[in-house]
PDB file of C-alpha atoms in Angstrom:
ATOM      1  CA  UNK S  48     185.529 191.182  26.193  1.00  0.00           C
ATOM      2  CA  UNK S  49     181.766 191.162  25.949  1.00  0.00           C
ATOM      3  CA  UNK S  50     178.380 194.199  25.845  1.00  0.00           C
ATOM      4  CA  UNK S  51     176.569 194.348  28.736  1.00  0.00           C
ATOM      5  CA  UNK S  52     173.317 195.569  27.345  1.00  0.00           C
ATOM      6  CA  UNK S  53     171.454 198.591  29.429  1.00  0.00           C
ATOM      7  CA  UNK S  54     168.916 196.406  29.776  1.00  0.00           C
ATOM      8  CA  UNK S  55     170.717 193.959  31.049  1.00  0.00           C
ATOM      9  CA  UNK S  56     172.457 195.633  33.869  1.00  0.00           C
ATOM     10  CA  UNK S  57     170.036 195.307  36.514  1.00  0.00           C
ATOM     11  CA  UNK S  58     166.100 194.944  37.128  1.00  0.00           C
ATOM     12  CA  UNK S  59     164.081 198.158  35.981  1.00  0.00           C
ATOM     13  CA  UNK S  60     165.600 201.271  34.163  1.00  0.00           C
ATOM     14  CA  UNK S  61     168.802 202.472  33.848  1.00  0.00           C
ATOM     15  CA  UNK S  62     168.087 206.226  33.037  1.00  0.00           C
ATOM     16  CA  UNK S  63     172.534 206.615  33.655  1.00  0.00           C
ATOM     17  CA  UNK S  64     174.680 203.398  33.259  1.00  0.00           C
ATOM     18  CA  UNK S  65     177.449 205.953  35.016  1.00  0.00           C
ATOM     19  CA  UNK S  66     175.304 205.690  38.244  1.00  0.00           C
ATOM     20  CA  UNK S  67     175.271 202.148  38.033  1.00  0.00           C
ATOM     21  CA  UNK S  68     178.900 201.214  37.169  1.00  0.00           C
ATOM     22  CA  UNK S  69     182.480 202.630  36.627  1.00  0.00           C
ATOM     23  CA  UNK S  70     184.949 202.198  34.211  1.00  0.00           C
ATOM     24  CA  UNK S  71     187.319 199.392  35.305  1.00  0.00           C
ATOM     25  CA  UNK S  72     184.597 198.017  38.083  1.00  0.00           C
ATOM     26  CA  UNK S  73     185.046 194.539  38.695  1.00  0.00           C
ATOM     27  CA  UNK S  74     181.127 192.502  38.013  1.00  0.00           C
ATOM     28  CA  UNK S  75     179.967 189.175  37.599  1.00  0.00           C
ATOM     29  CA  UNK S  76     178.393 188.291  34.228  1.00  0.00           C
ATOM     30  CA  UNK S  77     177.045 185.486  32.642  1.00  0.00           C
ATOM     31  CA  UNK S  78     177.168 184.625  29.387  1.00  0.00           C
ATOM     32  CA  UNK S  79     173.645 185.495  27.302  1.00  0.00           C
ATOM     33  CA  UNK S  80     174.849 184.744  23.406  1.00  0.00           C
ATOM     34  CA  UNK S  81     177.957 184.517  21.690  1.00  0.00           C
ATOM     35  CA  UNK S  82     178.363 185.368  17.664  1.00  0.00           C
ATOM     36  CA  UNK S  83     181.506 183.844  16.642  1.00  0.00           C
ATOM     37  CA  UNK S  84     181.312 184.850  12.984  1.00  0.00           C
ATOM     38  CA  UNK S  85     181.107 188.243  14.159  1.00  0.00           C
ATOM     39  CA  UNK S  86     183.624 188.067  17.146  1.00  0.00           C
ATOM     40  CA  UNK S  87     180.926 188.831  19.909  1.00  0.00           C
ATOM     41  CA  UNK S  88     179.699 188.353  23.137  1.00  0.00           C
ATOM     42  CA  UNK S  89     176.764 189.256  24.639  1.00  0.00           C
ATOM     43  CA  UNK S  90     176.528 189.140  28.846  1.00  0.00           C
ATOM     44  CA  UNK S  91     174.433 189.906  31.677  1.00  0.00           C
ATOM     45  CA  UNK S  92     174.588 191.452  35.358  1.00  0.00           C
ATOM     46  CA  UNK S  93     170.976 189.936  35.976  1.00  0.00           C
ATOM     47  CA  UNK S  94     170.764 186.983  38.000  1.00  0.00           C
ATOM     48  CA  UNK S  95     170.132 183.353  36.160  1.00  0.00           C
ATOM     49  CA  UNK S  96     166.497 183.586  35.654  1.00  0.00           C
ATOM     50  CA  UNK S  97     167.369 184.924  31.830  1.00  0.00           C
ATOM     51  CA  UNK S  98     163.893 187.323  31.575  1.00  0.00           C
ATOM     52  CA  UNK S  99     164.162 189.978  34.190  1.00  0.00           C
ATOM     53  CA  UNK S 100     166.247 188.895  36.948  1.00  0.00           C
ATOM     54  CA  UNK S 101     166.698 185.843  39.802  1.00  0.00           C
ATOM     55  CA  UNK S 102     163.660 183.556  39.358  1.00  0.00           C
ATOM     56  CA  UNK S 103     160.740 184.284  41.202  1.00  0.00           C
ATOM     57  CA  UNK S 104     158.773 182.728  43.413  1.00  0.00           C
ATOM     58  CA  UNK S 105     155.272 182.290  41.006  1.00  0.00           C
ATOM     59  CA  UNK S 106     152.614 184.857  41.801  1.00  0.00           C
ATOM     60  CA  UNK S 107     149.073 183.520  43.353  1.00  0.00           C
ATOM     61  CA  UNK S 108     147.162 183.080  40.613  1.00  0.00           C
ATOM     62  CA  UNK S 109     144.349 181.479  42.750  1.00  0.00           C
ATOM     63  CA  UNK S 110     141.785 184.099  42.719  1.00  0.00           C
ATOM     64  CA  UNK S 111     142.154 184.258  38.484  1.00  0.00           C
ATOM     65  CA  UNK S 112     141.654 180.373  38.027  1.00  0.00           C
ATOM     66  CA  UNK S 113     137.802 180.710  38.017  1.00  0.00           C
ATOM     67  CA  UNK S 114     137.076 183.551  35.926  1.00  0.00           C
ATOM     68  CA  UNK S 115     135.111 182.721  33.371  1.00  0.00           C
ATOM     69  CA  UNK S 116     136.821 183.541  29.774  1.00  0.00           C
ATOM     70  CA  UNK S 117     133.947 185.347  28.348  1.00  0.00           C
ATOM     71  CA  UNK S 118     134.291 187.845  31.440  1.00  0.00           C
ATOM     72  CA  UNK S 119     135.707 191.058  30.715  1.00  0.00           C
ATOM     73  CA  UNK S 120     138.293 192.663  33.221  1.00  0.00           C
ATOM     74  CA  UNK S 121     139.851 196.394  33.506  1.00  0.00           C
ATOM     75  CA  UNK S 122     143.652 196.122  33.835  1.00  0.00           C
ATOM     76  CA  UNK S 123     146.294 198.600  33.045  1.00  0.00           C
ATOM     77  CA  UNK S 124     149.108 197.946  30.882  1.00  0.00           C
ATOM     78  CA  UNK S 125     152.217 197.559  32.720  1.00  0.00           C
ATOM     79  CA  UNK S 126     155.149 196.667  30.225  1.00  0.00           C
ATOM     80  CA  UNK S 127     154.991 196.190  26.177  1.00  0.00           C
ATOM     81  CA  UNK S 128     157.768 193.576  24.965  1.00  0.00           C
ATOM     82  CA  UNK S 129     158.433 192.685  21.103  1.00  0.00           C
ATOM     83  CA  UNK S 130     155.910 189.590  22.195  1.00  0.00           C
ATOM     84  CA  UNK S 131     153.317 191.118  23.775  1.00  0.00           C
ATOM     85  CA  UNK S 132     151.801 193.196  27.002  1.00  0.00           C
ATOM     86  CA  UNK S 133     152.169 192.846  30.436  1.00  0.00           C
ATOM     87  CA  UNK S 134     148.556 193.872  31.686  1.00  0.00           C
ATOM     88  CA  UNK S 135     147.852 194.394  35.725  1.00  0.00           C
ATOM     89  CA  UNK S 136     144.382 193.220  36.195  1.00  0.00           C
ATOM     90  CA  UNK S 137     141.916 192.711  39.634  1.00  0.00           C
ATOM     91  CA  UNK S 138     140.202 189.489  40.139  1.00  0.00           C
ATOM     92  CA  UNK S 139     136.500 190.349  40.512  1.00  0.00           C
ATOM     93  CA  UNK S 140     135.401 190.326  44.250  1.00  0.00           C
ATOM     94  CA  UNK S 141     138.934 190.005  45.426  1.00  0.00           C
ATOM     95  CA  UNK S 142     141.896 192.497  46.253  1.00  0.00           C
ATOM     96  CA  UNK S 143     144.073 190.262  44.310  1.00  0.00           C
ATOM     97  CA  UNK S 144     145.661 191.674  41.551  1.00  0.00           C
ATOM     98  CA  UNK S 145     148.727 189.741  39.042  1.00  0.00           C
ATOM     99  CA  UNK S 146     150.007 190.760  35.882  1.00  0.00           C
ATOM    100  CA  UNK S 147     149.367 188.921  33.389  1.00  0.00           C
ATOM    101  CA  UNK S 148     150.531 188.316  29.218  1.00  0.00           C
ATOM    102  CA  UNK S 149     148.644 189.917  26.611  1.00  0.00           C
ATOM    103  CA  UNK S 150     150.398 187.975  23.843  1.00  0.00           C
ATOM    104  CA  UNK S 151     150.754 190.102  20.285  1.00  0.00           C
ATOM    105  CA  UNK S 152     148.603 187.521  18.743  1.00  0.00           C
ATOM    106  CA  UNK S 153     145.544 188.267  21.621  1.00  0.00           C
ATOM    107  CA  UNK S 154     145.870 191.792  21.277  1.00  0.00           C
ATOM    108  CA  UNK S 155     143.384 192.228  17.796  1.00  0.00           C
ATOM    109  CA  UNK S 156     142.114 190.695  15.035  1.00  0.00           C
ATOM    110  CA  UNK S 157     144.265 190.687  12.211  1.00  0.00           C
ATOM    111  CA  UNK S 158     148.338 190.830  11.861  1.00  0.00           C
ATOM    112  CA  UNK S 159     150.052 193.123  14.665  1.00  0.00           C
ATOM    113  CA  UNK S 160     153.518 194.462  13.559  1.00  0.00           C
ATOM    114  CA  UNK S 161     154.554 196.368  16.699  1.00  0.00           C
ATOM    115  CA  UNK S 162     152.738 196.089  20.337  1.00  0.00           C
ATOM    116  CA  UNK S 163     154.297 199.404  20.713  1.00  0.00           C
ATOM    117  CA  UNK S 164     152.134 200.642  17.631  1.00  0.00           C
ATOM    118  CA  UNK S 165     148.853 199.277  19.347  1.00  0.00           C
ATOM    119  CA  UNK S 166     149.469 199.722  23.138  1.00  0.00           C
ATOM    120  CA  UNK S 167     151.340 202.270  25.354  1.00  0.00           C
ATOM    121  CA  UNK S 168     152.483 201.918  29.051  1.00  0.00           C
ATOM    122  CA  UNK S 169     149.561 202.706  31.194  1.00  0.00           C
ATOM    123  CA  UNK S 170     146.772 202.549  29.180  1.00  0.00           C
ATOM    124  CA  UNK S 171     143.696 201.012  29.915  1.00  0.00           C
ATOM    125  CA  UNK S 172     142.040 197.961  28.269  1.00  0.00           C
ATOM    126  CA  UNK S 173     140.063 195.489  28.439  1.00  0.00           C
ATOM    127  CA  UNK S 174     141.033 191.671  28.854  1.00  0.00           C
ATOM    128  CA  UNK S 175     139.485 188.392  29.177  1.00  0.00           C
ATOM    129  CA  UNK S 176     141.416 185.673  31.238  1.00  0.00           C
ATOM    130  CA  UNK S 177     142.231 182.925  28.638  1.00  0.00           C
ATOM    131  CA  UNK S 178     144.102 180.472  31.057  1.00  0.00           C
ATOM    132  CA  UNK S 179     146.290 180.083  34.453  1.00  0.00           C
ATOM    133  CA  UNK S 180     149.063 178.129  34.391  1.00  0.00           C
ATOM    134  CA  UNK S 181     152.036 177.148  36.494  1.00  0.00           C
ATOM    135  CA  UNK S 182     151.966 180.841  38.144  1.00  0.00           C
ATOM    136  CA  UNK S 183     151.183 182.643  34.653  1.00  0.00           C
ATOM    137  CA  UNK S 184     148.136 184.314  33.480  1.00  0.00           C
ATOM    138  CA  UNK S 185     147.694 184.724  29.658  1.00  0.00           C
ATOM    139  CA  UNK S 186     144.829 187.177  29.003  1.00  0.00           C
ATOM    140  CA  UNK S 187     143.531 188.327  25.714  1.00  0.00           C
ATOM    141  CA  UNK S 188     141.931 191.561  24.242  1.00  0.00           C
ATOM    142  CA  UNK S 189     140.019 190.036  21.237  1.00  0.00           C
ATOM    143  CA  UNK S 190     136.177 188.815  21.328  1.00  0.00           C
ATOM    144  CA  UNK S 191     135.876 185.531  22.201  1.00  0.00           C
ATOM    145  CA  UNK S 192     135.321 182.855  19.384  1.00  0.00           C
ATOM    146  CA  UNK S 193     131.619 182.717  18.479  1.00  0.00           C
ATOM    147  CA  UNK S 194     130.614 185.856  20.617  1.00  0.00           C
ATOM    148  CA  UNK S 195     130.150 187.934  17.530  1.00  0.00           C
ATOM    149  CA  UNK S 196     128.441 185.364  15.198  1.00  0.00           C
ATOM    150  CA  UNK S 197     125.752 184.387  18.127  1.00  0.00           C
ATOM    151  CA  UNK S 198     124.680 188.276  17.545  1.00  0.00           C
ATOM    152  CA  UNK S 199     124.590 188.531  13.577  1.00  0.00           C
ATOM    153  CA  UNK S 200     122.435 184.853  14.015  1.00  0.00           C
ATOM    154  CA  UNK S 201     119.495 186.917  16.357  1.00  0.00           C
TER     155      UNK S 201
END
């Protein structure tokens, strides 16, 4: 016998795990961590791409590649994790928009305990596109280096 997690049942939220399964339902799992010490198992109903689900194709990232990191965008945040934001952004003269990963260490200057202490779902913020990667956009909500010393040198 192993937990299936809430979170783990499907993609999205599970507001009643009693909509989504009954006691004695038959379901494929796969195996997430096991604590032997402790006699545990931890399993999954989501498919094998571990973080949210069946992988995913990777999102265009095209129109993001050439903004400039010392351009600021609007985005909204989308989802806070213990590792960071998810942050929907618009590329500038383009209908594209992506989500992209405010990490915890991006979000301020300083140490961050809790993204949930600094950010909530929907908010809006600023971000500047630090890089685009292999169909991933890490964005950042601090100054950039050197921005704030070039004023105090004027």
């Amino acid at each position: 016998d192993g937990l299936v997690h809430v979170s783990r049942i499907r993609d999205g939220f599970v507001e009643n795990i009693h909509d989504e399964l009954e006691d004695g339902q038959e379901v494929q799992v796969r195996i997430v961590g096991v604590d032997v010490e402790g006699g545990k198992m931890s399993l999954s109903m989501k498919g094998d791409g571990g973080f949210g689900g069946a992988p995913r194709e990777p999102a265009d990232l095209s129109a993001f590649e050439d903004v400039a990191s010392d351009q600021w965008l609007t985005g909204t945040v989308a989802r806070i994790t213990d590792f960071g934001a998810f942050v929907a952004v618009s590329a500038p003269d383009s209908d594209s928009t992506a989500d992209g990963l405010v990490h915890i260490t991006q979000i301020r200057d300083g140490y961050v305990e809790s993204v949930a202490d600094e950010l909530e779902v929907g908010a809006e913020v600023e971000v500047r596109v630090l890089s685009v990667d292999s169909g991933k956009m890490s964005l950042s909500m601090k100054e950039e280096v050197g921005e704030e010393d070039e004023e105090e040198d004027e």
